[in-house]
Coordinates of C-alpha atoms in Angstrom, one line a residue:
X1 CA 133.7 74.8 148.5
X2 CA 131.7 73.9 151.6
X3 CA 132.6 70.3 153.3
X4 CA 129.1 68.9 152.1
X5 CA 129.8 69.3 148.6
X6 CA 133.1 67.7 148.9
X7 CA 134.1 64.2 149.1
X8 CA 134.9 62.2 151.9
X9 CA 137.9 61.6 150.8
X10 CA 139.0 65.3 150.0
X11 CA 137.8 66.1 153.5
X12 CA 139.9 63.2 155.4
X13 CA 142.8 64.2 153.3
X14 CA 142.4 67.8 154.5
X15 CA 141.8 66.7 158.2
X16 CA 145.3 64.7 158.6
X17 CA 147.0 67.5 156.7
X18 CA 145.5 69.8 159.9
X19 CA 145.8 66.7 162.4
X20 CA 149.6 65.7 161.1
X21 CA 150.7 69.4 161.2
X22 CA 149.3 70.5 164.5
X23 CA 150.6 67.0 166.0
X24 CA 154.0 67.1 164.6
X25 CA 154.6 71.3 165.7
X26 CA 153.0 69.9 169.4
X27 CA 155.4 67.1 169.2
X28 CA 158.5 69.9 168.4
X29 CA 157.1 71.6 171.4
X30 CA 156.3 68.8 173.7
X31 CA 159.8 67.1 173.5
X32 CA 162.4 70.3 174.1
X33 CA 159.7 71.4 177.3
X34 CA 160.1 67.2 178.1
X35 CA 163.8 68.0 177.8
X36 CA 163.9 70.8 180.1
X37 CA 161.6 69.0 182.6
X38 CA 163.3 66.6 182.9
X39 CA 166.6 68.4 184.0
X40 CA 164.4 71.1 185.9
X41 CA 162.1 67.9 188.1
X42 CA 163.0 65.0 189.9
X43 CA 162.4 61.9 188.3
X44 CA 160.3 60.6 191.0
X45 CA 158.0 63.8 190.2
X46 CA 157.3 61.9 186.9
X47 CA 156.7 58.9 188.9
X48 CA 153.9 59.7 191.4
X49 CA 152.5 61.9 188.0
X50 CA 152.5 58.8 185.8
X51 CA 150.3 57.1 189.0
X52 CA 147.9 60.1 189.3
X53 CA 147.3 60.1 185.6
X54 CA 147.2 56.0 185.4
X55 CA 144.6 55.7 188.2
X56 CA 142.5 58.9 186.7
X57 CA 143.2 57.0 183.4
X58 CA 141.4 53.4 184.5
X59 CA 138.6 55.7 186.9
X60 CA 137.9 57.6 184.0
X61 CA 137.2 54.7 181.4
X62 CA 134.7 53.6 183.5
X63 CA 132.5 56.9 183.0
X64 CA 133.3 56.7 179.4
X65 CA 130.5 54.7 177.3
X66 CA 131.9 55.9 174.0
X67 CA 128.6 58.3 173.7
X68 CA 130.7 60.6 171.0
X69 CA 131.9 57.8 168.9
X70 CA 128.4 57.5 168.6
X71 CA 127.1 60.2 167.4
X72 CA 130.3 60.5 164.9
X73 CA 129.7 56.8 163.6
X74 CA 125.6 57.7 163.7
X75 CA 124.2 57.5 159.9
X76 CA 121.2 59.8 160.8
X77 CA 121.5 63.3 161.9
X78 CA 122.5 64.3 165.0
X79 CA 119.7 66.6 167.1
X80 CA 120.5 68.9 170.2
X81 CA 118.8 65.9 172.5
X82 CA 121.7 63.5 171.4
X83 CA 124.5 66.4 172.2
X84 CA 122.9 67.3 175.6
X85 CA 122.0 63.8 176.9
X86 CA 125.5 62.7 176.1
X87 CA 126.8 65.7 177.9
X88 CA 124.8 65.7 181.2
X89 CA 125.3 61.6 181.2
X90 CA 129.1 62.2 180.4
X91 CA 129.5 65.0 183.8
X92 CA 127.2 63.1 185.7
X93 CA 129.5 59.9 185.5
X94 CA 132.5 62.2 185.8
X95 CA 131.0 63.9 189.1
X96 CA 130.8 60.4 190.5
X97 CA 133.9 59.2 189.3
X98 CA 135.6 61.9 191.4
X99 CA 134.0 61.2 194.6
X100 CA 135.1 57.5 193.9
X101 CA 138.9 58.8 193.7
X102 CA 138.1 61.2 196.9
X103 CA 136.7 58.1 198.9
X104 CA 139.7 55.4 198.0
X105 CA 142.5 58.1 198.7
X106 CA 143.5 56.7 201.6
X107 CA 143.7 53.2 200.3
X108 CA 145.7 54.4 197.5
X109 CA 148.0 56.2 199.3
X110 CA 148.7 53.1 201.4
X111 CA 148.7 50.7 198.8
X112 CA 151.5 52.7 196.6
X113 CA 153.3 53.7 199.5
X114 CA 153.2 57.5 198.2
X115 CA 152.0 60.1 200.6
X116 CA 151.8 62.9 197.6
X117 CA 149.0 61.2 196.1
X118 CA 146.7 62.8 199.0
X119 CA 147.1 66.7 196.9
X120 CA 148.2 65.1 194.0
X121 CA 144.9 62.6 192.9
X122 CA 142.1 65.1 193.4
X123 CA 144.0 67.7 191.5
X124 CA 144.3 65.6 188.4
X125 CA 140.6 64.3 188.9
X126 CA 139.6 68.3 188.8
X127 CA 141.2 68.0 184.5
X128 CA 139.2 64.9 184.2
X129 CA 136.2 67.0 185.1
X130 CA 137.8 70.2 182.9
X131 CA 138.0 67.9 180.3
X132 CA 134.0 66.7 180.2
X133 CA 133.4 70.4 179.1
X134 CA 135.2 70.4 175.5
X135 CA 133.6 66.7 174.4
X136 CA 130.4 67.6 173.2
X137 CA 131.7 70.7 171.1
X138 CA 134.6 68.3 169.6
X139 CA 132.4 65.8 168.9
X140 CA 130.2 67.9 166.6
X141 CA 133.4 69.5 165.3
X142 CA 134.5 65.8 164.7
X143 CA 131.0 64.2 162.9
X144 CA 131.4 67.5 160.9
X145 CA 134.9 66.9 159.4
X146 CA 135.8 70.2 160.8
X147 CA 139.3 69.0 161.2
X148 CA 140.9 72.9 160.6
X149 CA 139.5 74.5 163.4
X150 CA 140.2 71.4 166.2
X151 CA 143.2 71.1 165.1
X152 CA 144.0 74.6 166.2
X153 CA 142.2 74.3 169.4
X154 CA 144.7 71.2 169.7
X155 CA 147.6 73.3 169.2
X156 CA 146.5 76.3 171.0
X157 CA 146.3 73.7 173.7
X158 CA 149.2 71.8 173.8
X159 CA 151.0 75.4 173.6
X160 CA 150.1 77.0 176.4
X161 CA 150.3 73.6 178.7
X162 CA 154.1 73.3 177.6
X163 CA 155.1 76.7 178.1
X164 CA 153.6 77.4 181.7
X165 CA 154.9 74.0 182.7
X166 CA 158.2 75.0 181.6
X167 CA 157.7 78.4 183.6
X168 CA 156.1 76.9 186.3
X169 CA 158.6 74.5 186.9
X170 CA 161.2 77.4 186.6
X171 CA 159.2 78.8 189.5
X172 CA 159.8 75.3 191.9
X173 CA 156.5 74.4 191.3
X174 CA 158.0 70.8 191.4
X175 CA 154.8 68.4 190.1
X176 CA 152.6 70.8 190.3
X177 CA 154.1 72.1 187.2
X178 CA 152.5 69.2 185.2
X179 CA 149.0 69.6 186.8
X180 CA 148.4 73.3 186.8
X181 CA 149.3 73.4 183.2
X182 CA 146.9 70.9 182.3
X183 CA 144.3 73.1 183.8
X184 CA 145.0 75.8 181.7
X185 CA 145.5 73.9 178.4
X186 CA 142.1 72.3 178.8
X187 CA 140.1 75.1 180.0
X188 CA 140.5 77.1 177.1
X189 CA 140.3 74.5 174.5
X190 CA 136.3 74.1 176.3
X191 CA 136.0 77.7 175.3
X192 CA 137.5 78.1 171.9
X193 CA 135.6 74.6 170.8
X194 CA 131.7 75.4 172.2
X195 CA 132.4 78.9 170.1
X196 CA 133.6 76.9 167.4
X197 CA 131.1 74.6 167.2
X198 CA 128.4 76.7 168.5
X199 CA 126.9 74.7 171.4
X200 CA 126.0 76.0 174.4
X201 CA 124.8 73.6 177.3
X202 CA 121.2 73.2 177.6
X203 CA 119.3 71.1 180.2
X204 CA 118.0 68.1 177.9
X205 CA 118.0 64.5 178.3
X206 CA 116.2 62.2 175.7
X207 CA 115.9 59.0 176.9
X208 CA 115.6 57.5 173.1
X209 CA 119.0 59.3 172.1
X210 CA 120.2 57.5 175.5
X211 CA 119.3 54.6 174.9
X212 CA 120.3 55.0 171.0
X213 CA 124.2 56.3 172.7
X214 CA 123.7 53.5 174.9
X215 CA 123.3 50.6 172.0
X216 CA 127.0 51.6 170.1
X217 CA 128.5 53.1 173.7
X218 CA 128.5 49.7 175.8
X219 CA 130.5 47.8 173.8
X220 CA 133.2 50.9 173.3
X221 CA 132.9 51.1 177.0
X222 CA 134.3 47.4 177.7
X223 CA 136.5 48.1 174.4
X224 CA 138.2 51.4 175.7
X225 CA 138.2 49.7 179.6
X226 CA 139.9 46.9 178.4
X227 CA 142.3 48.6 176.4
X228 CA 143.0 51.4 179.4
X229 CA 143.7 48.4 181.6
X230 CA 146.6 47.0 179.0
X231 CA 147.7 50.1 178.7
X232 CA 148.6 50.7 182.4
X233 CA 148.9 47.7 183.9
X234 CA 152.9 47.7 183.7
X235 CA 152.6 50.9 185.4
X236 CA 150.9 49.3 187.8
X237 CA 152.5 46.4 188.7
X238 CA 156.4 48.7 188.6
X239 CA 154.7 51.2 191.3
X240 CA 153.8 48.6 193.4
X241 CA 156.4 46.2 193.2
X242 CA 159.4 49.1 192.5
X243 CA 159.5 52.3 193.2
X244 CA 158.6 55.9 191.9
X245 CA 161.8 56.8 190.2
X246 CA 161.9 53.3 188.4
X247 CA 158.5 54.3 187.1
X248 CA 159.7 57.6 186.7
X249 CA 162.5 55.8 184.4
X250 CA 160.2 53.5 182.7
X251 CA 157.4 55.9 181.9
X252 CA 159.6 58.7 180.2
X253 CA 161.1 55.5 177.9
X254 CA 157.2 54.4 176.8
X255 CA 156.4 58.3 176.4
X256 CA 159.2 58.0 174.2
X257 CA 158.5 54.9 172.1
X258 CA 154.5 55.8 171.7
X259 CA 155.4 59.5 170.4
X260 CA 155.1 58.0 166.8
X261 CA 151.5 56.2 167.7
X262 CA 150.4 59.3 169.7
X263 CA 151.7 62.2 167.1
X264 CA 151.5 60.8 163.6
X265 CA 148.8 57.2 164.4
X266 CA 146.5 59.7 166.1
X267 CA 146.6 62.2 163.2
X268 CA 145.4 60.0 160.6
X269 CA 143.4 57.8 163.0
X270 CA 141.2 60.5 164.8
X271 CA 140.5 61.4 160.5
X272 CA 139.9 57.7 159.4
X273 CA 137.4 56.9 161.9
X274 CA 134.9 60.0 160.6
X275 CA 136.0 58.7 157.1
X276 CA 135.5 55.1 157.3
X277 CA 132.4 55.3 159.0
X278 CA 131.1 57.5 156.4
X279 CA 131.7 54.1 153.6
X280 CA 130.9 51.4 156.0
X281 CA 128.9 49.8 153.7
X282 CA 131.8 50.4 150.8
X283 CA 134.7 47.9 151.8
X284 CA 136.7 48.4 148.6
X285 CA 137.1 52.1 149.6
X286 CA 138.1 50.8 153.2
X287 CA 140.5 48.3 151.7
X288 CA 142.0 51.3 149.2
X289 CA 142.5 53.8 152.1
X290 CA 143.7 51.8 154.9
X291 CA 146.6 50.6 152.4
X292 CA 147.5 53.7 151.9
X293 CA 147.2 55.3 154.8
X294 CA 149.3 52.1 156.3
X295 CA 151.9 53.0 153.8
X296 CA 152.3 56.1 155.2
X297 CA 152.4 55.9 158.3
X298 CA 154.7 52.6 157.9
X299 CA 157.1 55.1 156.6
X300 CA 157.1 57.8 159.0
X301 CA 157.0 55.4 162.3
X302 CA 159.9 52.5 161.2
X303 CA 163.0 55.3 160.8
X304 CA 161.9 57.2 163.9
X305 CA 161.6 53.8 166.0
X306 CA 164.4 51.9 164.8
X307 CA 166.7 55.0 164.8
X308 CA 165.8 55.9 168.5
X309 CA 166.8 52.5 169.1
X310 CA 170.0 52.5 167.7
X311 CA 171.1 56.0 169.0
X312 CA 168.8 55.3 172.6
X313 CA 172.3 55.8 174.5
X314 CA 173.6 58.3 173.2
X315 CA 170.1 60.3 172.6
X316 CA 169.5 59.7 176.7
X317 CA 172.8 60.5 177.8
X318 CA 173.1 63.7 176.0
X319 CA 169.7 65.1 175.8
X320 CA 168.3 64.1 179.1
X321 CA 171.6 63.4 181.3
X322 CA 173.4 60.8 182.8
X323 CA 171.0 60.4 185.3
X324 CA 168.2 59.4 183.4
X325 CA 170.1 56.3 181.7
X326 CA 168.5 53.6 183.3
X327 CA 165.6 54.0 180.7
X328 CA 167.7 53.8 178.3
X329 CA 167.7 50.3 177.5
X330 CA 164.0 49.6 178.2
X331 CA 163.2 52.6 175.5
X332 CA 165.4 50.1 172.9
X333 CA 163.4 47.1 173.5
X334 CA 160.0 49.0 173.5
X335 CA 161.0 50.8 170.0
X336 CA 160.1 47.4 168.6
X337 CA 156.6 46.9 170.4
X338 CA 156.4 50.7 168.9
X339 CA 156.1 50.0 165.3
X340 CA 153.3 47.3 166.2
X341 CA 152.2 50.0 168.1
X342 CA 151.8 52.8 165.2
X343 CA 149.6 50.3 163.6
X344 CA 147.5 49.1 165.7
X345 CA 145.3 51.8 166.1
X346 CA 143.8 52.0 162.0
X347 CA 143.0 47.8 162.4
X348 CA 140.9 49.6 165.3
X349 CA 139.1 52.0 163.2
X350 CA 138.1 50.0 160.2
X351 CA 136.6 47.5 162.8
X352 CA 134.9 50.2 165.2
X353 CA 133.8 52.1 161.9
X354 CA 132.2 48.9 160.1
X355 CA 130.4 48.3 163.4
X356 CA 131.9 45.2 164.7
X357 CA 132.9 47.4 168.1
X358 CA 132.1 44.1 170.1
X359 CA 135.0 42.1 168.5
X360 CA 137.6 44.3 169.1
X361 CA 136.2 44.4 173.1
X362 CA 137.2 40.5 173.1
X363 CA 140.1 41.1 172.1
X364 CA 140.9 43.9 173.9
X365 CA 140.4 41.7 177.1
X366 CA 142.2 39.3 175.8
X367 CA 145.3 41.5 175.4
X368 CA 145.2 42.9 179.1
X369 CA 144.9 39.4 180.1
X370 CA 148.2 38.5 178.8
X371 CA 149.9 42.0 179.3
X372 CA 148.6 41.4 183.2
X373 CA 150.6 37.8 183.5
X374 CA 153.5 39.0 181.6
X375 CA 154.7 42.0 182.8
X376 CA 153.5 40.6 186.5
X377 CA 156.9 38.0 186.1
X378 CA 158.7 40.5 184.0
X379 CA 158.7 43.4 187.0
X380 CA 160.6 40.8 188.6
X381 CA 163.2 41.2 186.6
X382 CA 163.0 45.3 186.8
X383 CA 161.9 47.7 184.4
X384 CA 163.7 45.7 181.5
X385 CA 161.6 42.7 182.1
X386 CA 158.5 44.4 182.1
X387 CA 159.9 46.0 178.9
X388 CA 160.0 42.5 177.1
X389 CA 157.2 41.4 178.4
X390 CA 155.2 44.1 176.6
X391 CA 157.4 43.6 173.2
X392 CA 155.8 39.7 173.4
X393 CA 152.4 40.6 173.9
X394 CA 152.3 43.4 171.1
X395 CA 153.7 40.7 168.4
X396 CA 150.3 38.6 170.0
X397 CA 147.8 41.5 169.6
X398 CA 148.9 42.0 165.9
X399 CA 147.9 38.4 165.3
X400 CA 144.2 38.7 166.9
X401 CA 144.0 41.8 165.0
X402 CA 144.6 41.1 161.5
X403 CA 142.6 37.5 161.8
X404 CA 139.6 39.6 163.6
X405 CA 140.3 41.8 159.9
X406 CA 140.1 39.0 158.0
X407 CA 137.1 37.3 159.9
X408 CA 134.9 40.7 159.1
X409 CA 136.4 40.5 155.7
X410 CA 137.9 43.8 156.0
X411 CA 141.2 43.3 154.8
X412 CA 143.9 41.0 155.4
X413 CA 147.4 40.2 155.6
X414 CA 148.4 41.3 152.1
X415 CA 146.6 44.4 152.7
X416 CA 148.3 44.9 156.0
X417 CA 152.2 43.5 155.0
X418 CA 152.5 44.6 152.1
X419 CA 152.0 48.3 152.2
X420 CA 154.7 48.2 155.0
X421 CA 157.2 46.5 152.8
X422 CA 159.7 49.4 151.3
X423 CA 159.6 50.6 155.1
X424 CA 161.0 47.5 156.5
X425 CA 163.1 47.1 153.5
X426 CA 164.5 51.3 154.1
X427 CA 164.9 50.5 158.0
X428 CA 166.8 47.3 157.2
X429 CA 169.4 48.9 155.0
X430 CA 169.7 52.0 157.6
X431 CA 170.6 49.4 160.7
X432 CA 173.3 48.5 158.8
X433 CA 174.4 51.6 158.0
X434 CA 174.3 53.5 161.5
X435 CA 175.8 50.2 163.2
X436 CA 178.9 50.4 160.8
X437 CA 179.0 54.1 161.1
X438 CA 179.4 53.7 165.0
X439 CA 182.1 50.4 164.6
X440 CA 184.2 52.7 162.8
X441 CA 183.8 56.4 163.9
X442 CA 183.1 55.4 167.9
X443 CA 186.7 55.6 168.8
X444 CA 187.5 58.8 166.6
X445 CA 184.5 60.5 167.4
X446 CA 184.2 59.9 171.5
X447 CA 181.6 57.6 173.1
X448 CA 178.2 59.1 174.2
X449 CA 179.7 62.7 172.1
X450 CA 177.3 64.8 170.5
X451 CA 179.3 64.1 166.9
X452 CA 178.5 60.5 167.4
X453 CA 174.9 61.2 167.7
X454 CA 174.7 63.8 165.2
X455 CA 176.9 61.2 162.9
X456 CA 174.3 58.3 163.0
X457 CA 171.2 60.5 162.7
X458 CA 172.6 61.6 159.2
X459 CA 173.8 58.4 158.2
X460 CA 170.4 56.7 159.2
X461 CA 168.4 59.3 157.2
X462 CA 170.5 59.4 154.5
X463 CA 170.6 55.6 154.3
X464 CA 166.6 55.5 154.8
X465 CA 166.1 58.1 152.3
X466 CA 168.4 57.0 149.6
X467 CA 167.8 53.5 149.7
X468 CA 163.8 54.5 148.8
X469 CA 164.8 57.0 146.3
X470 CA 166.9 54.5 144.7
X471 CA 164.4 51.3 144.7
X472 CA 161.3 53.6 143.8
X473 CA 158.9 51.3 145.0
X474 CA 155.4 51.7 143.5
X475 CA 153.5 52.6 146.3
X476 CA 155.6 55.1 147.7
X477 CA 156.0 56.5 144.0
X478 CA 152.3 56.5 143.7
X479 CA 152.3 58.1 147.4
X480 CA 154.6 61.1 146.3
X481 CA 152.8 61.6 142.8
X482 CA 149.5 62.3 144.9
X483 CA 151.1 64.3 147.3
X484 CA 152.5 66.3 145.1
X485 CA 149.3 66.7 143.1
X486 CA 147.9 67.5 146.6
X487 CA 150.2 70.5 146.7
X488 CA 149.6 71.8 143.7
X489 CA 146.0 71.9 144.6
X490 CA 146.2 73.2 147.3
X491 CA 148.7 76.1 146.4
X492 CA 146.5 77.1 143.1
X493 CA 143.8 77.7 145.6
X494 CA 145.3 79.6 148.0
X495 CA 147.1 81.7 145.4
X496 CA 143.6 83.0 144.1
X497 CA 142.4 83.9 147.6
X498 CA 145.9 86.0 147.4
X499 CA 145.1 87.3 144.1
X500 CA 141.3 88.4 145.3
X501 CA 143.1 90.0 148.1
X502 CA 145.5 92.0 146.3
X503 CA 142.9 94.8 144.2
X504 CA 141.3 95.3 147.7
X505 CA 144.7 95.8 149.6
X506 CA 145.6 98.2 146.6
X507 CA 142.2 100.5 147.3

């Protein structure tokens, strides 16, 4: 059945089946190659990384005008004028955007007091400019609801960047280990999606499709600029006023805490946003799928945030080594902001995709205002202060979110509290358990032992698990039954393309 004669619904569910299982096996891969980086490179390696990647980060947003969001969110079709003026508009900015980095160099270098930012900036601006090549192609890919074949360019990707920076490292490539593999990942993901999407460059601007990009774009622009400001202006404020190997510390423990946001939040979200911009104009399908794609998520993110809290010292000790457990207890106060966190990025789409974009740009501003004052007094209390200070704010962004939900009659906060409820009540009944497996077994089993660990993993999924099982709460009941129905679906199908291939194989 071709994707136009099937509904948007039966597409999105098919897109985070490919999103969720090609972001989930990257995450398998990502952490062990994490792991082994992280014994192979010096933490202050991470460090002057995390500022490479934060300055390309904020340099970047401000050549991105949110041109593809466009065209996917765009009700009329999409011509090869709107694809080719977004791309030669998009490289153009990017082209300039690099000189920028070349020409402050030296002020940056002086300002973070980190020589190894002269080989170490241009470098990473050469992905930003790698990068430019794959967005028209994904975009198309995108707008299509061609989820399948990204999502194997995704994986392909993320693949061959962890392997060769696990080899180049091996090789004492040192930081150079986390750049060149970038270059690889990305270069042939800009292959594999122009050939999967068909597009080839071509030397076209339309100033109506510019000006049409322009209209949605600006108000993404100061969204996503905003937004990239928040997200790195703890970074900021710890390189400057710290060091390298307490950033080094502090950004491994927010890697950490966002892996549920960026692995399983991104795999629906990257979905919903195609979806829900498909039914702007039908909020009672809005309202039906963002419950239950809050459900789900709600009960995927709270075990794996709460329980890397609870087992944080252990987990770093072992896993990463002993010296790496300063981040431990700034990774247990972020796992809170974390769950806030997995959420926040669906009250995003059902605004973006119902075109109130310039709403969530206010409060987008609003939120690096307040993550700019409080983190600048945490950081002078170290990387823990910082830590709190970004718990604080995320409890503040949820409020402005769900009232800006409520404003543009969306949804509200029964729509978003309730769905969360048999996670909370799961995650409440599996704190208790892990803590009073640790009061009791700590001593017999050995502090900081791998039978510890192993010991409250099992009893927190267990505990998590049964306690659902037990209650059967409607909506995850109702969750499972379609699920299930899903799979049945889905394996019919796929047992009569086996079927049709069996005569011919016998021939």
């Amino acid at each position: 059945m071709s994707s136009k004669n099937r509904s948007v619904g039966e597409q999105a569910k098919e897109g985070i089946f490919y999103n969720a299982l090609t972001r989930l096996s990257g995450t398998f891969f990502q952490f062990f190659s994490s792991v082994i980086l992280a014994r192979l490179l010096a933490v202050e390696d991470f460090g002057v990384m995390q500022i490479a990647t934060m300055l390309l980060g904020f340099t970047t947003k401000f050549g991105e005008f949110g041109f593809n969001m466009g065209l996917i969110q765009r009700r009329e079709e999409v011509g090869p004028e709107h694809v080719n003026t977004m791309f030669w508009m998009d490289l153009a900015l990017k082209l300039f955007l690099f000189a920028v980095i070349i020409v402050a160099l030296p002020f940056l270098v002086e300002y973070f007091h980190e020589p190894r930012l002269w080989q170490v900036m241009p470098a990473v601006g050469v992905y930003m400019l790698l990068d430019t090549l794959s967005n028209p192609s994904s975009t198309l890919l995108k707008r299509q609801m061609r989820f399948k074949e990204q999502a194997k360019i995704d994986m392909l990707d993320r693949v061959i960047e962890v392997f060769s920076s696990v080899t180049l490292a091996f090789m004492g490539f040192h930081v150079w280990s986390l750049i060149l593999s970038k270059w690889l990942g990305v270069s042939v993901a800009a292959v594999l999606t122009a050939r999967a999407a068909g597009w080839r460059p071509r030397f076209i601007i339309d100033f109506k499709a510019s000006k049409e990009l322009f209209h949605f774009g600006g108000w993404v622009f100061v969204r996503n600029l905003c937004r990239e400001m928040a997200e790195n202006v703890d970074y900021f404020w710890i390189a400057r006023h710290l060091n390298t190997t307490q950033l080094g510390y502090y950004s491994k423990a927010y890697d950490l805490m966002r892996l549920p946001q960026k692995r399983i939040s991104q795999a629906f979200n990257s979905v919903l946003f195609s979806a829900f911009s498909r039914v702007q104009d039908q909020p009672e399908k809005i309202k039906a799928g963002f419950e239950k794609v809050l459900t789900t998520v709600s009960l995927a993110s709270y075990p794996l945030l709460i329980g890397m809290m609870l087992v944080a010292p252990e987990f770093v000790f072992l896993v990463y080594g002993e010296k790496w457990m300063p981040m431990a207890l700034p990774l247990q106060i972020m796992c809170l902001a974390g769950i806030l966190r997995s959420i926040d990025p669906f009250l995003n789409s059902v605004i973006t995709a119902t075109g109130y974009v310039k709403h969530t740009a206010y409060r987008r501003f609003i939120e690096f205002g307040l993550l700019a004052g409080a983190t600048y007094i945490g950081v002078q209390y170290g990387i823990v202060g910082v830590s709190i200070a970004v718990l604080a704010v995320a409890f503040i962004v949820m409020f402005l979110m769900v009232n800006l939900l409520k404003r543009v009659g969306a949804v509200g906060w029964r729509e978003y509290l309730l769905p969360q409820m048999p996670a909370v009540g799961g995650s409440v009944v599996m704190v208790i358990a892990v803590m009073a497996f640790r009061f009791l077994m700590q001593d017999f089993l050995g502090a900081n032992s791998i039978w510890l660990l192993l010991g409250m993993v099992v009893t927190g999924g267990l505990s998590y698990v049964g306690v659902l099982w037990l209650a059967r709460p409607k909506r995850v009941m109702a969750l499972l039954g379609e699920l299930s129905g899903d799979i049945a679906k889905y394996t019919k199908k796929y047992r009569k393309k086996l079927a049709g291939l069996a005569p011919s194989a016998s021939k």
